[in-house]
Coordinates of N, CA and C in Angstrom, one line a residue:
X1 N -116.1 -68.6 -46.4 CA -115.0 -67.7 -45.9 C -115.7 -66.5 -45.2
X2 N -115.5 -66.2 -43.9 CA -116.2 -65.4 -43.2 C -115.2 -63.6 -43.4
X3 N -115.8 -62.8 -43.6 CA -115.0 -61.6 -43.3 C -115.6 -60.2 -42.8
X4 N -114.8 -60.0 -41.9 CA -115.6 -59.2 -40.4 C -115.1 -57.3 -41.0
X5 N -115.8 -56.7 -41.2 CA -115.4 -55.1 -41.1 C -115.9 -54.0 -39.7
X6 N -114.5 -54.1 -39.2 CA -115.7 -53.1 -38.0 C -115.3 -51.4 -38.4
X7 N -115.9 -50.9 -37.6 CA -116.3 -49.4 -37.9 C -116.8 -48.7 -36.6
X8 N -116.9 -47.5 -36.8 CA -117.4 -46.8 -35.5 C -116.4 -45.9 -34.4
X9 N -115.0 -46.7 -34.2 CA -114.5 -46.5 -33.4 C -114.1 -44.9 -33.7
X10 N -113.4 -44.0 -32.8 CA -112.9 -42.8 -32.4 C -112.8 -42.0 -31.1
X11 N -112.7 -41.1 -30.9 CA -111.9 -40.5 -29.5 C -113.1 -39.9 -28.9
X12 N -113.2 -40.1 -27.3 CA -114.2 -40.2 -26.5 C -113.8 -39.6 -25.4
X13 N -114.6 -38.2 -24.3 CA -113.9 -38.1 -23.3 C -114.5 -39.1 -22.4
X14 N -113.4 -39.6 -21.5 CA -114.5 -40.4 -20.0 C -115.5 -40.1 -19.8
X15 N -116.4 -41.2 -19.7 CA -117.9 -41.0 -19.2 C -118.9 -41.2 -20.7
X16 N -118.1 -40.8 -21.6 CA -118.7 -40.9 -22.4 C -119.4 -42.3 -23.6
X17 N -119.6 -42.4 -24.6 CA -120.1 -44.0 -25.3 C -119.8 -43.5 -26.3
X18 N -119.6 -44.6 -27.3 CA -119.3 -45.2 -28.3 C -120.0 -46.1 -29.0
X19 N -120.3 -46.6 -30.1 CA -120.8 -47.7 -30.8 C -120.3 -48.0 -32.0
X20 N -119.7 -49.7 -31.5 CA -118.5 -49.9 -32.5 C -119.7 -50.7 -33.6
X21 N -119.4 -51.2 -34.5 CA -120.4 -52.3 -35.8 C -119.1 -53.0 -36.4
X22 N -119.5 -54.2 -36.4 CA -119.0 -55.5 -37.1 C -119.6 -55.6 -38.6
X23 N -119.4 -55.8 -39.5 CA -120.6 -56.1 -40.7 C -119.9 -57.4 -41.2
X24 N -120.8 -58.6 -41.2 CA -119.9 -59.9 -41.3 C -120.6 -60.3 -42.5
X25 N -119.9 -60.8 -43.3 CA -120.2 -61.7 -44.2 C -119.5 -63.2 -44.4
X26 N -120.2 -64.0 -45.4 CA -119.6 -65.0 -45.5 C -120.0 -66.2 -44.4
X27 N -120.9 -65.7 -43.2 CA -121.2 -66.4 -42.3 C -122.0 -67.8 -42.5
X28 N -122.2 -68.9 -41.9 CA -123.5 -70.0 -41.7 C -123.9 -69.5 -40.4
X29 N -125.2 -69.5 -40.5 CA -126.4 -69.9 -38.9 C -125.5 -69.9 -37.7
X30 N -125.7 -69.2 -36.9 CA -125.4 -69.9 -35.3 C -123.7 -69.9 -35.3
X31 N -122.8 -69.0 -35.5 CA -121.3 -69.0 -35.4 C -121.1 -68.1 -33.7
X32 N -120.2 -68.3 -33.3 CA -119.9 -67.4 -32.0 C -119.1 -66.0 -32.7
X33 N -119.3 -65.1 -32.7 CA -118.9 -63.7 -32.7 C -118.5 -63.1 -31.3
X34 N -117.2 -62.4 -31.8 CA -116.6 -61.8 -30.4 C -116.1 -61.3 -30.5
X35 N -115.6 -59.7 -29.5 CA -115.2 -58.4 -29.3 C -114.3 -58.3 -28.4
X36 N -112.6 -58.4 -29.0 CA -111.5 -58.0 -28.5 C -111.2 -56.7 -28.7
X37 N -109.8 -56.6 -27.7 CA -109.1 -55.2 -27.5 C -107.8 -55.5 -27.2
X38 N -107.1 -54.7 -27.4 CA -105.8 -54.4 -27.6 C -105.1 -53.6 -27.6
X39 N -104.6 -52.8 -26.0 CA -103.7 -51.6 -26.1 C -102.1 -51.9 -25.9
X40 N -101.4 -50.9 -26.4 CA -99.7 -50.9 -26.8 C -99.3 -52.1 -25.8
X41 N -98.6 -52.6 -26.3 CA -97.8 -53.4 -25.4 C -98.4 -54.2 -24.3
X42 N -99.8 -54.8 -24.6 CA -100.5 -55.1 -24.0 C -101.1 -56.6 -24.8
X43 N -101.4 -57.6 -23.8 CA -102.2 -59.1 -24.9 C -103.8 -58.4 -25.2
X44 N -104.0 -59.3 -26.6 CA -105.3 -59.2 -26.4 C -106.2 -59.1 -26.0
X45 N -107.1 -58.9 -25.6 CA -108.4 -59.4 -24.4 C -109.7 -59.6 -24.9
X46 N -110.2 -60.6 -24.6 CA -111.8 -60.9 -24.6 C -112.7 -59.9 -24.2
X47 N -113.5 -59.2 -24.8 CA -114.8 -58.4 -23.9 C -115.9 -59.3 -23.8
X48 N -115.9 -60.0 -24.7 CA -117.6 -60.3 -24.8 C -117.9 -61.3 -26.0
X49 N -118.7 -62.0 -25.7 CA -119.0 -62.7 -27.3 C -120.2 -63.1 -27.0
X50 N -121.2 -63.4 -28.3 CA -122.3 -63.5 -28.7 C -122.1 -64.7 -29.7
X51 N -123.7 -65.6 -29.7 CA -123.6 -66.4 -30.8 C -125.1 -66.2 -31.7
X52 N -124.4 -65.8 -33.2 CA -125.6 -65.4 -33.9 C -126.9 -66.0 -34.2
X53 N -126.8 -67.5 -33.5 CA -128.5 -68.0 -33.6 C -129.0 -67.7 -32.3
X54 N -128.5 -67.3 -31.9 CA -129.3 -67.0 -30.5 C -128.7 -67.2 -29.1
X55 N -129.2 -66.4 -28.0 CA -128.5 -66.9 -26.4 C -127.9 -65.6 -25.8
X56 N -127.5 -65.5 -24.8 CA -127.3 -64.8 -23.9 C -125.5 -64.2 -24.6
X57 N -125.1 -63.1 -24.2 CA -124.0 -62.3 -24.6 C -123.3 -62.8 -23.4
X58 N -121.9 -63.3 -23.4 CA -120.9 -63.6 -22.6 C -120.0 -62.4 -22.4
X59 N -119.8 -61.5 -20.9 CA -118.5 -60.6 -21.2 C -117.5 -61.0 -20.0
X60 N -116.3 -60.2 -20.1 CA -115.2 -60.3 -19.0 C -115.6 -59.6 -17.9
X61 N -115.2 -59.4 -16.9 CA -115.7 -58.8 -15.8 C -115.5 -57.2 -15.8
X62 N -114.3 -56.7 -16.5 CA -114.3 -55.9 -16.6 C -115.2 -54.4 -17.2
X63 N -115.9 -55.1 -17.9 CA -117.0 -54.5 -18.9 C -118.2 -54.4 -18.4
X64 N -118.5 -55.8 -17.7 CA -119.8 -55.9 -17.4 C -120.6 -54.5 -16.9
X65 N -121.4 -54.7 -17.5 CA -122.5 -53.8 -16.9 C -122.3 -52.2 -17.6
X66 N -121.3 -52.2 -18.3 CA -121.2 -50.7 -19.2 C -121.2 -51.4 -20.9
X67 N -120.3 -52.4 -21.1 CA -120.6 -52.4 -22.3 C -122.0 -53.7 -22.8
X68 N -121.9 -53.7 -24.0 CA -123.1 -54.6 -24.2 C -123.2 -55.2 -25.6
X69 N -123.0 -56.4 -25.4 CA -122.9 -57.1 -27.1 C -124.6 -57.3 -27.5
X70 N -124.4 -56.7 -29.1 CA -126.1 -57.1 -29.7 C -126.1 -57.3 -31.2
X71 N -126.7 -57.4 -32.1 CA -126.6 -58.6 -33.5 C -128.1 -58.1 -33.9
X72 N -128.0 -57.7 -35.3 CA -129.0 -57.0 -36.4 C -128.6 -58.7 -37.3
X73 N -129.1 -59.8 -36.7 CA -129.1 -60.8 -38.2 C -129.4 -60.1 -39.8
X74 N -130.7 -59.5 -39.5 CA -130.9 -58.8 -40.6 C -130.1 -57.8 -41.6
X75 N -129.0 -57.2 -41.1 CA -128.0 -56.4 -41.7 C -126.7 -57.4 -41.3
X76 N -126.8 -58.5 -40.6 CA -125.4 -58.7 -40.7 C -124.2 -58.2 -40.0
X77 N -124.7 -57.3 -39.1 CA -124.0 -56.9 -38.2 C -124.2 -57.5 -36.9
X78 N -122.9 -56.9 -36.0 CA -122.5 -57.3 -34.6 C -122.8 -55.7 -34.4
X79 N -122.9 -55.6 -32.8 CA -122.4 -54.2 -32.3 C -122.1 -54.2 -31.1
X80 N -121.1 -53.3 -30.8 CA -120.4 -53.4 -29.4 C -120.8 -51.6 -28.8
X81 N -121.6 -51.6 -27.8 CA -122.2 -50.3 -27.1 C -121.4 -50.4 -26.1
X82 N -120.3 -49.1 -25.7 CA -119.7 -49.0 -25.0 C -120.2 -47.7 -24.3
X83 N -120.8 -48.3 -22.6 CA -121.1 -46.7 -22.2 C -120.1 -46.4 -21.1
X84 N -120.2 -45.1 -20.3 CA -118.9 -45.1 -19.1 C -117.7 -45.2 -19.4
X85 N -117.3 -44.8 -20.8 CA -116.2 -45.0 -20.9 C -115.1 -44.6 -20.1
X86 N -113.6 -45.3 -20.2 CA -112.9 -44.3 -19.0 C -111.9 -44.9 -19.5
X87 N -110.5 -44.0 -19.2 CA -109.2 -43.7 -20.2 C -109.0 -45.6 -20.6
X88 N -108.7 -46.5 -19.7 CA -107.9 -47.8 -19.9 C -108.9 -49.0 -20.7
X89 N -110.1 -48.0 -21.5 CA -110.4 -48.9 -22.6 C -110.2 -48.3 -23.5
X90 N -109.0 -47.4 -24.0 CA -108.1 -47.2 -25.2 C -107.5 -48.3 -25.5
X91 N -107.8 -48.5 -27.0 CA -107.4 -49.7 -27.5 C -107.8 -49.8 -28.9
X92 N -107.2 -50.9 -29.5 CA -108.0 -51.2 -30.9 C -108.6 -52.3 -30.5
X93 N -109.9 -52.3 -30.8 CA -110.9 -53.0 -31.0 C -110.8 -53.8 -31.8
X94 N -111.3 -55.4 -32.0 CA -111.7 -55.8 -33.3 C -112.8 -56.6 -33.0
X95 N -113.6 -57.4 -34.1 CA -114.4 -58.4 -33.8 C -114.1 -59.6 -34.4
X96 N -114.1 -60.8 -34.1 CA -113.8 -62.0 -34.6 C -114.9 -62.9 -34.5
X97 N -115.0 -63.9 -35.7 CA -115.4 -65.4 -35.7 C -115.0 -66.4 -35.4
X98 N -115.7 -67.2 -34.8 CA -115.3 -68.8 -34.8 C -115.8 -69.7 -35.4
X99 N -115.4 -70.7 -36.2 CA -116.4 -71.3 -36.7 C -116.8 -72.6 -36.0
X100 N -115.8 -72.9 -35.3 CA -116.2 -73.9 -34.2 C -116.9 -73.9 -33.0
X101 N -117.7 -74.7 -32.4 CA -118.2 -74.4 -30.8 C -117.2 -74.0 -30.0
X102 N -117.6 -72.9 -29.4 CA -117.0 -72.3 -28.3 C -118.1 -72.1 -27.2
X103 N -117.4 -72.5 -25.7 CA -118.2 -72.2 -24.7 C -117.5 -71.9 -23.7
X104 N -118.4 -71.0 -22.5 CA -117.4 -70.7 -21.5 C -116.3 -69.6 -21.9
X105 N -115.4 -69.8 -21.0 CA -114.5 -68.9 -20.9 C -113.5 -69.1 -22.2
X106 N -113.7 -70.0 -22.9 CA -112.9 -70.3 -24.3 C -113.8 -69.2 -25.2
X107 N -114.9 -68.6 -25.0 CA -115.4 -67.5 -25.9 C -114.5 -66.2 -25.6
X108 N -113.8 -65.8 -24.5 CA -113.2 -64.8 -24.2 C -111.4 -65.3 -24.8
X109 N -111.6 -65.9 -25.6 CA -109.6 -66.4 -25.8 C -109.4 -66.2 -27.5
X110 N -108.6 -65.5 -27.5 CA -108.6 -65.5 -29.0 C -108.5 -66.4 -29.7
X111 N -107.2 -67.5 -29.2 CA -107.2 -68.6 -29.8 C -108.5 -69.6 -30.6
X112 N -109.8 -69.1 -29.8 CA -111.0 -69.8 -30.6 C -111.1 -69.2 -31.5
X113 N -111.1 -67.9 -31.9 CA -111.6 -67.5 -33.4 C -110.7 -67.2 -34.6
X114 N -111.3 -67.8 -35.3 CA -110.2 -68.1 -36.3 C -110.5 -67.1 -37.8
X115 N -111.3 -65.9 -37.5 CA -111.7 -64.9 -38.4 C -111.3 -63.7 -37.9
X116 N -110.5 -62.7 -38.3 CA -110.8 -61.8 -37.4 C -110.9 -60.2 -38.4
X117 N -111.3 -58.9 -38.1 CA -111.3 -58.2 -38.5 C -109.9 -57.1 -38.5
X118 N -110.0 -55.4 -39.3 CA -109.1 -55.3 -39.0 C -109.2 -54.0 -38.0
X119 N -109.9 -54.3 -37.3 CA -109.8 -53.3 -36.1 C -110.3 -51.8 -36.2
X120 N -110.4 -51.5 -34.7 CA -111.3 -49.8 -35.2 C -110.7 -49.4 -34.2
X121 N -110.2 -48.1 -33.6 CA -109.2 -47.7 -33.2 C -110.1 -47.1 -31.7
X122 N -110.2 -47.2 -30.7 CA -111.0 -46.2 -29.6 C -110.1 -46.0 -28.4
X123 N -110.2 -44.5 -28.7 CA -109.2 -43.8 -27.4 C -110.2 -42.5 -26.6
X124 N -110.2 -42.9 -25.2 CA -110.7 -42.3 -24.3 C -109.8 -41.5 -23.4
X125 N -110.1 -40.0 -23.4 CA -109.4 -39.3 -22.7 C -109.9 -38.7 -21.3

């Protein structure tokens, strides 16, 4: 039974970063881990996902190039490094697992992960 705690999140002026942490337990080898958001009245969204045995970080286009998915196997953490921030990634954050293969653009869908955390709150003004 996998269970994800994130942390980190709080209030940022634009331009500024952030560093959100997942701390997962309960995991097996090689699971896909991934970094949603979620503002009011708004669907979910994919930022990014990583798979903890290894390989390249998947994000949405939106993100690219400011934020950055990265993994401490050793502590069991995920981390989401958000730099540049700017007001319309106010949101709650969370991190989720999959325990199934996910590839492609099915890493960015929530419907793949079937773990999820209970969110960290980041608002940029």
């Amino acid at each position: 039974h996998v269970q994800l705690v994130e942390s980190g999140g709080g209030s940022v002026q634009a331009g500024g970063s952030l560093r959100l942490s997942c701390q997962v337990s309960g995991y097996k080898f090689g699971i896909c881990m991934g970094w949603f958001r979620q503002a009011p009245g708004k669907e979910r969204e994919g930022i990014g996902s990583l798979y903890t045995g290894g390989g390249s970080a998947y994000y949405t286009d939106s993100v690219q190039g400011r934020f950055t998915i990265s993994k401490d196997n050793a502590k069991n953490t995920l981390y989401l490094q958000m730099n540049s921030l700017k007001p319309e990634d106010t949101a709650m954050y969370y991190c989720a697992a999959a325990t199934s293969y996910v590839t492609g653009a099915w890493r960015l869908r929530p419907s793949s992960y079937n773990y999820w955390g209970q969110g960290t709150q980041v608002t940029v003004s």
